[in-house]
């Protein structure tokens, strides 16, 4: 059976990481993958996680049987509290319920299977552009896909009017995917006023919002970054959220995420969860325990939680300072392009505006790795590589 198979196309982002690893040039720079690195180019283990590991080791909780299909109960509770605030009526009443999933990708796939199962005719609308894996995840679940305009490459701004016009044509029952903050790949988010307008639109149109929340705390702050989904929740509409703790806890390889259902009442949320459980059972049965235990331990302990909030602020501030440094350094080197927009955007990514040819040239001549769309991972910039990076960029403009 396998002899006739041709190789599948490489993943556009993870394939680039493989090429980067194979490059023998010691001065190579990776702005491809979405992994946070510190100023030494290392992906740190957060202080709160090291302490949480110690607490768990002392408790020796790592053994035991399977977790429930929806994962650790205390973790699930912490997830909805982080999304909406611990005192929120939705959290207290039980009409917002989370299921622990293997990473944000797992949360998105569970959401996709849940939509396909409970609302088989629904079409899912994604921003153009969006994270490359969205297409694959929702297609794999059998959903029909559409796109709405999001980013204007010319003016480097949000194409808000075009977005609203397109969403006004989305019928009730369809699903609209939003990036809750730190839009990947553009780095452009709606303003609070624009989120309010989108929430009103969702309420009027009757479409189901699905939020991809992979970067809580990387934009403006843990609470500020939840503004969009909280604006929707305030309208009393149903919604879904896929959370990832890969970035904000630095737990990439532990696979820690969640899928949250917000319904009109607790009973409807429980009924929805019964379908979510079936999607999980027939996919991976139940999630892995350790990463969720680490996160739940941090969030339940006042001291560890404060340390985590500082850890997240440190990562956010570093990214934002690299954004400013990049703009200043490029401005000093060339007047062929204006990169000032990079400092106004948020999260790990921005579009550099480089063409496919320039992306290839900078890789071949300077070992600078950027994905074909020109998306750059700001978290890959350091005070040591900023000069060679900007020299290389300026040379291909
Ligand atoms: C927008 C977006 N959604 C989801 C994910 C997936 O996160 P995880 O690594 O937790 O599966 C990512 C990761 O890069 C992302 O950028």
Short mmCIF file of C-alpha atoms and ligand atoms in Angstrom, two decimals:
data_model
loop_
_atom_site.label_atom_id
_atom_site.label_comp_id
_atom_site.label_asym_id
_atom_site.label_seq_id
_atom_site.Cartn_x
_atom_site.Cartn_y
_atom_site.Cartn_z
CA UNK A 1 0.00 0.00 0.00
CA UNK A 2 2.72 2.46 0.89
CA UNK A 3 5.03 1.88 -2.07
CA UNK A 4 2.91 4.05 -4.36
CA UNK A 5 2.63 6.93 -1.90
CA UNK A 6 4.29 10.21 -2.78
CA UNK A 7 5.51 12.32 0.16
CA UNK A 8 2.90 14.68 1.65
CA UNK A 9 3.69 18.41 1.35
CA UNK A 10 5.77 19.63 4.32
CA UNK A 11 4.01 21.81 6.92
CA UNK A 12 4.84 25.41 5.93
CA UNK A 13 5.92 26.39 9.45
CA UNK A 14 7.25 23.19 11.06
CA UNK A 15 8.96 22.28 7.75
CA UNK A 16 10.90 25.54 8.00
CA UNK A 17 12.11 24.61 11.50
CA UNK A 18 13.53 21.38 10.08
CA UNK A 19 15.38 23.33 7.37
CA UNK A 20 16.69 25.75 10.03
CA UNK A 21 18.01 22.89 12.19
CA UNK A 22 19.91 21.46 9.21
CA UNK A 23 21.55 24.80 8.29
CA UNK A 24 25.23 24.62 9.42
CA UNK A 25 25.66 28.44 9.48
CA UNK A 26 26.39 29.39 13.13
CA UNK A 27 24.92 32.88 12.54
CA UNK A 28 21.52 31.56 11.39
CA UNK A 29 18.40 33.34 12.67
CA UNK A 30 14.97 31.71 13.05
CA UNK A 31 11.99 34.07 12.77
CA UNK A 32 9.77 31.24 11.54
CA UNK A 33 8.18 29.34 14.43
CA UNK A 34 5.90 30.75 17.08
CA UNK A 35 7.95 29.80 20.08
CA UNK A 36 8.88 32.46 22.60
CA UNK A 37 12.60 32.77 23.24
CA UNK A 38 14.35 35.04 25.72
CA UNK A 39 17.13 37.48 24.86
CA UNK A 40 19.59 34.55 24.86
CA UNK A 41 17.53 32.77 22.22
CA UNK A 42 16.39 30.12 24.71
CA UNK A 43 12.83 28.98 25.46
CA UNK A 44 12.72 29.44 29.24
CA UNK A 45 11.03 27.24 31.84
CA UNK A 46 8.95 29.74 33.77
CA UNK A 47 9.80 30.20 37.42
CA UNK A 48 6.20 29.45 38.44
CA UNK A 49 6.38 26.14 36.55
CA UNK A 50 9.66 25.06 38.21
CA UNK A 51 8.03 25.70 41.59
CA UNK A 52 4.84 23.94 40.56
CA UNK A 53 6.95 20.91 39.51
CA UNK A 54 8.47 20.80 43.01
CA UNK A 55 5.07 20.93 44.68
CA UNK A 56 3.78 18.12 42.48
CA UNK A 57 6.91 16.02 43.07
CA UNK A 58 6.41 16.36 46.84
CA UNK A 59 2.76 15.36 46.51
CA UNK A 60 3.74 12.54 44.12
CA UNK A 61 0.47 12.96 42.21
CA UNK A 62 1.92 11.93 38.89
CA UNK A 63 0.67 8.31 39.03
CA UNK A 64 -2.93 7.21 38.98
CA UNK A 65 -5.43 6.13 36.36
CA UNK A 66 -7.03 7.95 33.46
CA UNK A 67 -8.33 11.48 33.82
CA UNK A 68 -12.02 12.02 33.00
CA UNK A 69 -12.74 12.75 29.30
CA UNK A 70 -12.95 16.46 30.12
CA UNK A 71 -9.71 16.39 32.14
CA UNK A 72 -8.93 17.71 35.61
CA UNK A 73 -11.97 19.43 37.17
CA UNK A 74 -9.94 22.08 39.04
CA UNK A 75 -8.03 22.93 35.86
CA UNK A 76 -11.27 23.30 33.87
CA UNK A 77 -12.65 25.63 36.51
CA UNK A 78 -9.45 27.75 36.41
CA UNK A 79 -9.74 28.02 32.61
CA UNK A 80 -13.21 29.59 32.68
CA UNK A 81 -12.14 31.87 35.54
CA UNK A 82 -9.19 33.10 33.46
CA UNK A 83 -11.45 33.69 30.48
CA UNK A 84 -14.29 35.55 32.16
CA UNK A 85 -13.16 36.38 35.72
CA UNK A 86 -13.79 34.24 38.82
CA UNK A 87 -16.84 36.22 39.95
CA UNK A 88 -18.61 36.25 36.64
CA UNK A 89 -22.20 35.03 36.67
CA UNK A 90 -21.43 32.62 33.80
CA UNK A 91 -18.75 30.93 35.85
CA UNK A 92 -20.84 30.86 39.04
CA UNK A 93 -23.98 29.57 37.33
CA UNK A 94 -22.16 26.82 35.43
CA UNK A 95 -23.24 27.96 31.99
CA UNK A 96 -19.57 28.30 30.98
CA UNK A 97 -17.89 24.87 31.08
CA UNK A 98 -14.39 23.89 29.92
CA UNK A 99 -12.91 20.59 28.81
CA UNK A 100 -9.14 20.17 29.08
CA UNK A 101 -7.61 19.36 25.68
CA UNK A 102 -4.12 18.52 24.33
CA UNK A 103 -3.02 22.11 23.57
CA UNK A 104 -4.90 24.78 21.69
CA UNK A 105 -4.77 22.65 18.56
CA UNK A 106 -6.59 19.89 20.43
CA UNK A 107 -9.14 22.47 21.63
CA UNK A 108 -9.72 23.67 18.07
CA UNK A 109 -10.14 20.13 16.78
CA UNK A 110 -12.60 19.27 19.57
CA UNK A 111 -14.53 22.46 18.74
CA UNK A 112 -14.51 21.51 15.05
CA UNK A 113 -15.76 17.96 15.76
CA UNK A 114 -18.40 19.35 18.13
CA UNK A 115 -19.67 21.76 15.44
CA UNK A 116 -19.67 19.02 12.78
CA UNK A 117 -21.58 16.71 15.13
CA UNK A 118 -24.19 19.12 16.49
CA UNK A 119 -24.60 21.48 13.53
CA UNK A 120 -23.53 19.52 10.43
CA UNK A 121 -24.59 22.11 7.83
CA UNK A 122 -22.64 24.95 9.46
CA UNK A 123 -19.99 26.75 7.46
CA UNK A 124 -16.97 28.09 9.34
CA UNK A 125 -15.67 31.57 8.48
CA UNK A 126 -12.01 32.40 9.08
CA UNK A 127 -10.12 35.68 8.80
CA UNK A 128 -8.02 36.18 5.68
CA UNK A 129 -5.18 35.66 6.54
CA UNK A 130 -5.21 33.26 9.48
CA UNK A 131 -2.92 30.75 11.25
CA UNK A 132 -1.98 28.18 8.58
CA UNK A 133 -3.20 25.19 10.61
CA UNK A 134 -6.79 26.48 10.95
CA UNK A 135 -7.58 25.43 7.42
CA UNK A 136 -6.23 21.92 7.99
CA UNK A 137 -7.94 21.40 11.35
CA UNK A 138 -11.42 22.45 10.21
CA UNK A 139 -11.14 20.68 6.86
CA UNK A 140 -10.10 17.47 8.66
CA UNK A 141 -13.30 17.69 10.73
CA UNK A 142 -15.33 17.90 7.51
CA UNK A 143 -16.49 21.52 7.85
CA UNK A 144 -17.13 23.73 4.87
CA UNK A 145 -14.90 26.82 5.06
CA UNK A 146 -15.23 30.46 4.04
CA UNK A 147 -13.10 33.54 4.69
CA UNK A 148 -13.77 37.16 5.62
CA UNK A 149 -11.41 40.10 4.90
CA UNK A 150 -9.23 41.03 7.88
CA UNK A 151 -5.92 42.70 7.06
CA UNK A 152 -5.11 45.29 4.45
CA UNK A 153 -1.55 44.59 3.27
CA UNK A 154 -1.24 47.99 1.58
CA UNK A 155 -2.13 50.21 4.54
CA UNK A 156 -1.03 47.59 7.13
CA UNK A 157 -4.21 48.09 9.08
CA UNK A 158 -7.28 46.11 10.02
CA UNK A 159 -9.74 45.96 7.12
CA UNK A 160 -12.54 46.57 9.60
CA UNK A 161 -15.24 47.94 7.28
CA UNK A 162 -14.73 45.11 4.78
CA UNK A 163 -14.79 42.62 7.64
CA UNK A 164 -18.11 43.97 8.98
CA UNK A 165 -19.66 43.99 5.49
CA UNK A 166 -18.69 40.34 4.99
CA UNK A 167 -19.89 39.25 8.45
CA UNK A 168 -23.27 40.88 7.79
CA UNK A 169 -23.78 38.17 5.16
CA UNK A 170 -23.00 35.26 7.51
CA UNK A 171 -26.27 33.47 8.25
CA UNK A 172 -27.51 32.38 11.67
CA UNK A 173 -26.06 29.02 12.67
CA UNK A 174 -22.75 29.44 10.83
CA UNK A 175 -19.58 29.77 12.87
CA UNK A 176 -17.15 32.71 12.83
CA UNK A 177 -13.60 32.14 14.05
CA UNK A 178 -11.93 35.10 15.78
CA UNK A 179 -8.43 35.38 17.24
CA UNK A 180 -9.14 36.66 20.75
CA UNK A 181 -5.89 38.68 20.76
CA UNK A 182 -2.47 38.85 19.07
CA UNK A 183 -3.83 37.86 15.65
CA UNK A 184 -1.57 35.29 14.01
CA UNK A 185 -0.11 36.14 11.47
CA UNK A 186 -0.89 39.88 11.20
CA UNK A 187 -0.40 41.15 14.77
CA UNK A 188 -3.47 43.40 14.24
CA UNK A 189 -6.38 43.17 16.69
CA UNK A 190 -9.73 44.99 16.73
CA UNK A 191 -9.88 47.91 19.19
CA UNK A 192 -12.26 47.63 22.18
CA UNK A 193 -14.85 49.72 20.30
CA UNK A 194 -14.52 47.45 17.27
CA UNK A 195 -14.94 44.34 19.44
CA UNK A 196 -18.16 45.84 20.83
CA UNK A 197 -19.40 46.40 17.30
CA UNK A 198 -18.53 42.81 16.32
CA UNK A 199 -20.34 41.48 19.40
CA UNK A 200 -23.46 43.45 18.45
CA UNK A 201 -23.20 42.08 14.95
CA UNK A 202 -22.94 38.49 16.23
CA UNK A 203 -26.01 39.01 18.42
CA UNK A 204 -27.97 40.49 15.50
CA UNK A 205 -26.86 37.89 12.94
CA UNK A 206 -27.09 34.83 15.19
CA UNK A 207 -23.80 33.27 14.13
CA UNK A 208 -21.77 31.27 16.65
CA UNK A 209 -18.42 32.91 17.59
CA UNK A 210 -15.46 30.60 18.13
CA UNK A 211 -12.48 32.29 19.76
CA UNK A 212 -8.96 30.99 19.32
CA UNK A 213 -7.16 32.20 22.45
CA UNK A 214 -3.54 31.13 22.09
CA UNK A 215 -1.80 34.25 23.44
CA UNK A 216 -3.65 35.47 26.54
CA UNK A 217 -1.34 37.97 28.25
CA UNK A 218 0.97 38.51 25.27
CA UNK A 219 -0.91 41.56 23.92
CA UNK A 220 -1.80 44.10 26.61
CA UNK A 221 -2.36 41.93 29.70
CA UNK A 222 -4.23 38.84 30.91
CA UNK A 223 -7.50 40.72 31.52
CA UNK A 224 -7.15 43.25 28.69
CA UNK A 225 -6.59 40.47 26.13
CA UNK A 226 -9.90 38.85 27.09
CA UNK A 227 -11.79 42.06 26.22
CA UNK A 228 -13.15 40.77 22.91
CA UNK A 229 -14.60 37.52 24.12
CA UNK A 230 -15.92 39.17 27.28
CA UNK A 231 -17.72 41.75 25.09
CA UNK A 232 -19.43 38.89 23.25
CA UNK A 233 -20.24 37.07 26.50
CA UNK A 234 -21.81 40.26 27.90
CA UNK A 235 -24.40 40.09 25.12
CA UNK A 236 -25.58 36.76 26.51
CA UNK A 237 -24.82 34.89 23.29
CA UNK A 238 -23.52 31.33 23.03
CA UNK A 239 -19.85 30.95 22.20
CA UNK A 240 -16.93 28.56 22.04
CA UNK A 241 -13.33 29.23 23.10
CA UNK A 242 -10.21 27.19 22.30
CA UNK A 243 -7.50 28.12 24.82
CA UNK A 244 -3.82 27.31 24.66
CA UNK A 245 -1.33 27.54 27.53
CA UNK A 246 1.63 26.59 25.35
CA UNK A 247 2.91 30.17 25.11
CA UNK A 248 1.81 31.91 28.29
CA UNK A 249 3.02 29.05 30.52
CA UNK A 250 5.90 28.02 28.23
CA UNK A 251 4.45 24.49 28.23
CA UNK A 252 4.75 23.80 24.50
CA UNK A 253 5.50 20.10 24.77
CA UNK A 254 3.12 19.32 27.64
CA UNK A 255 0.09 19.99 25.42
CA UNK A 256 -2.11 22.06 27.72
CA UNK A 257 -5.27 23.65 26.35
CA UNK A 258 -9.04 23.67 26.66
CA UNK A 259 -12.32 23.98 24.82
CA UNK A 260 -14.94 26.06 26.61
CA UNK A 261 -18.66 26.11 25.84
CA UNK A 262 -20.76 29.09 26.93
CA UNK A 263 -24.50 28.38 26.76
CA UNK A 264 -27.61 30.31 27.77
CA UNK A 265 -28.18 28.15 30.87
CA UNK A 266 -26.30 25.53 32.92
CA UNK A 267 -28.41 22.63 31.62
CA UNK A 268 -27.75 23.56 27.98
CA UNK A 269 -24.02 23.81 28.78
CA UNK A 270 -24.06 20.33 30.32
CA UNK A 271 -25.92 18.91 27.34
CA UNK A 272 -23.39 20.50 24.99
CA UNK A 273 -20.58 19.04 27.13
CA UNK A 274 -22.06 15.55 26.74
CA UNK A 275 -21.46 15.91 22.98
CA UNK A 276 -18.00 17.37 23.56
CA UNK A 277 -17.21 14.26 25.65
CA UNK A 278 -18.16 12.01 22.74
CA UNK A 279 -15.90 13.97 20.41
CA UNK A 280 -13.04 13.53 22.89
CA UNK A 281 -13.76 9.85 23.58
CA UNK A 282 -13.56 8.93 19.89
CA UNK A 283 -10.45 11.01 19.31
CA UNK A 284 -7.92 10.66 22.15
CA UNK A 285 -10.22 9.38 24.93
CA UNK A 286 -8.89 11.65 27.67
CA UNK A 287 -6.13 14.24 27.98
CA UNK A 288 -2.64 13.90 29.52
CA UNK A 289 -2.44 14.93 33.17
CA UNK A 290 0.90 16.47 34.01
CA UNK A 291 0.78 19.84 32.20
CA UNK A 292 -2.75 20.55 33.43
CA UNK A 293 -1.68 19.71 37.01
CA UNK A 294 1.18 22.19 36.69
CA UNK A 295 -1.15 24.95 35.46
CA UNK A 296 -3.89 24.21 38.00
CA UNK A 297 -1.30 24.29 40.82
CA UNK A 298 -0.03 27.71 39.72
CA UNK A 299 -3.48 29.21 39.30
CA UNK A 300 -4.73 27.93 42.68
CA UNK A 301 -1.79 29.33 44.68
CA UNK A 302 -1.82 33.10 45.25
CA UNK A 303 1.98 33.38 45.39
CA UNK A 304 2.62 31.22 42.31
CA UNK A 305 -0.09 33.05 40.42
CA UNK A 306 1.57 36.40 41.11
CA UNK A 307 4.88 34.97 39.88
CA UNK A 308 3.13 33.69 36.73
CA UNK A 309 1.59 37.10 36.04
CA UNK A 310 5.08 38.61 36.31
CA UNK A 311 6.49 35.90 34.03
CA UNK A 312 3.85 36.69 31.40
CA UNK A 313 4.55 40.43 31.74
CA UNK A 314 8.28 39.78 31.24
CA UNK A 315 7.61 37.89 27.99
CA UNK A 316 5.13 40.52 26.77
CA UNK A 317 7.47 43.41 27.57
CA UNK A 318 10.39 41.73 25.85
CA UNK A 319 8.38 41.19 22.66
CA UNK A 320 7.16 44.78 22.68
CA UNK A 321 10.66 46.15 23.27
CA UNK A 322 11.96 44.03 20.36
CA UNK A 323 9.20 45.51 18.21
CA UNK A 324 10.45 49.02 19.00
CA UNK A 325 14.12 48.08 18.57
CA UNK A 326 13.34 46.50 15.18
CA UNK A 327 11.57 49.66 13.97
CA UNK A 328 14.41 51.93 15.16
CA UNK A 329 17.16 49.72 13.72
CA UNK A 330 15.48 49.34 10.33
CA UNK A 331 14.82 53.09 10.17
CA UNK A 332 18.54 53.73 10.77
CA UNK A 333 19.55 51.32 7.99
CA UNK A 334 17.17 52.03 5.13
CA UNK A 335 14.54 54.40 3.85
CA UNK A 336 13.30 51.91 1.26
CA UNK A 337 10.53 50.67 3.55
CA UNK A 338 8.70 52.00 6.59
CA UNK A 339 8.40 49.41 9.38
CA UNK A 340 6.84 51.70 12.00
CA UNK A 341 3.63 49.61 11.91
CA UNK A 342 5.52 46.76 13.65
CA UNK A 343 5.66 48.75 16.91
CA UNK A 344 1.88 49.27 16.94
CA UNK A 345 1.06 45.57 16.48
CA UNK A 346 0.81 42.98 19.24
CA UNK A 347 1.78 39.38 19.99
CA UNK A 348 4.46 37.23 18.48
CA UNK A 349 3.94 38.06 14.80
CA UNK A 350 3.88 40.75 12.13
CA UNK A 351 3.94 40.66 8.37
CA UNK A 352 7.29 42.01 7.21
CA UNK A 353 5.90 42.79 3.75
CA UNK A 354 8.75 40.73 2.19
CA UNK A 355 7.84 38.93 -1.03
CA UNK A 356 8.33 35.15 -1.47
CA UNK A 357 11.45 35.92 -3.55
CA UNK A 358 12.91 38.15 -0.83
CA UNK A 359 12.13 35.49 1.81
CA UNK A 360 14.07 32.94 -0.27
CA UNK A 361 16.94 35.32 -0.94
CA UNK A 362 17.40 36.22 2.73
CA UNK A 363 17.37 32.51 3.63
CA UNK A 364 19.88 31.53 0.96
CA UNK A 365 22.28 34.44 1.43
CA UNK A 366 21.96 35.17 5.15
CA UNK A 367 20.41 32.06 6.80
CA UNK A 368 17.49 34.16 8.07
CA UNK A 369 14.40 31.91 8.22
CA UNK A 370 11.02 33.57 7.60
CA UNK A 371 7.82 31.81 6.42
CA UNK A 372 6.87 32.30 2.75
CA UNK A 373 4.05 34.75 3.56
CA UNK A 374 6.66 37.16 5.02
CA UNK A 375 5.37 36.61 8.58
CA UNK A 376 8.10 37.24 11.15
CA UNK A 377 8.17 35.96 14.72
CA UNK A 378 9.19 38.98 16.77
CA UNK A 379 9.99 36.68 19.71
CA UNK A 380 12.94 35.33 17.68
CA UNK A 381 14.65 38.77 17.70
CA UNK A 382 17.34 39.33 20.33
CA UNK A 383 19.71 42.16 21.20
CA UNK A 384 22.49 39.98 19.72
CA UNK A 385 20.85 39.22 16.36
CA UNK A 386 19.10 42.56 15.70
CA UNK A 387 22.07 44.05 13.79
CA UNK A 388 22.78 41.11 11.43
CA UNK A 389 19.03 40.59 10.99
CA UNK A 390 18.35 44.19 9.97
CA UNK A 391 21.45 44.28 7.72
CA UNK A 392 20.19 41.16 5.95
CA UNK A 393 16.66 42.57 5.63
CA UNK A 394 17.87 45.91 4.32
CA UNK A 395 20.03 44.13 1.73
CA UNK A 396 17.05 42.38 0.10
CA UNK A 397 14.66 45.34 0.03
C1 LIG B 1 -3.41 31.18 16.48
C2 LIG B 1 -2.98 29.89 17.10
N1 LIG B 1 -3.91 29.04 17.51
C3 LIG B 1 -3.59 27.87 18.08
C4 LIG B 1 -2.27 27.51 18.25
C5 LIG B 1 -1.97 26.14 18.81
O1 LIG B 1 -1.47 26.13 20.06
P1 LIG B 1 -0.91 24.78 20.71
O2 LIG B 1 0.54 24.75 20.47
O3 LIG B 1 -1.29 24.90 22.15
O4 LIG B 1 -1.60 23.63 20.06
C6 LIG B 1 -1.26 28.35 17.84
C7 LIG B 1 0.14 27.97 17.98
O5 LIG B 1 1.03 28.42 17.33
C8 LIG B 1 -1.63 29.59 17.25
O6 LIG B 1 -0.70 30.45 16.82
#
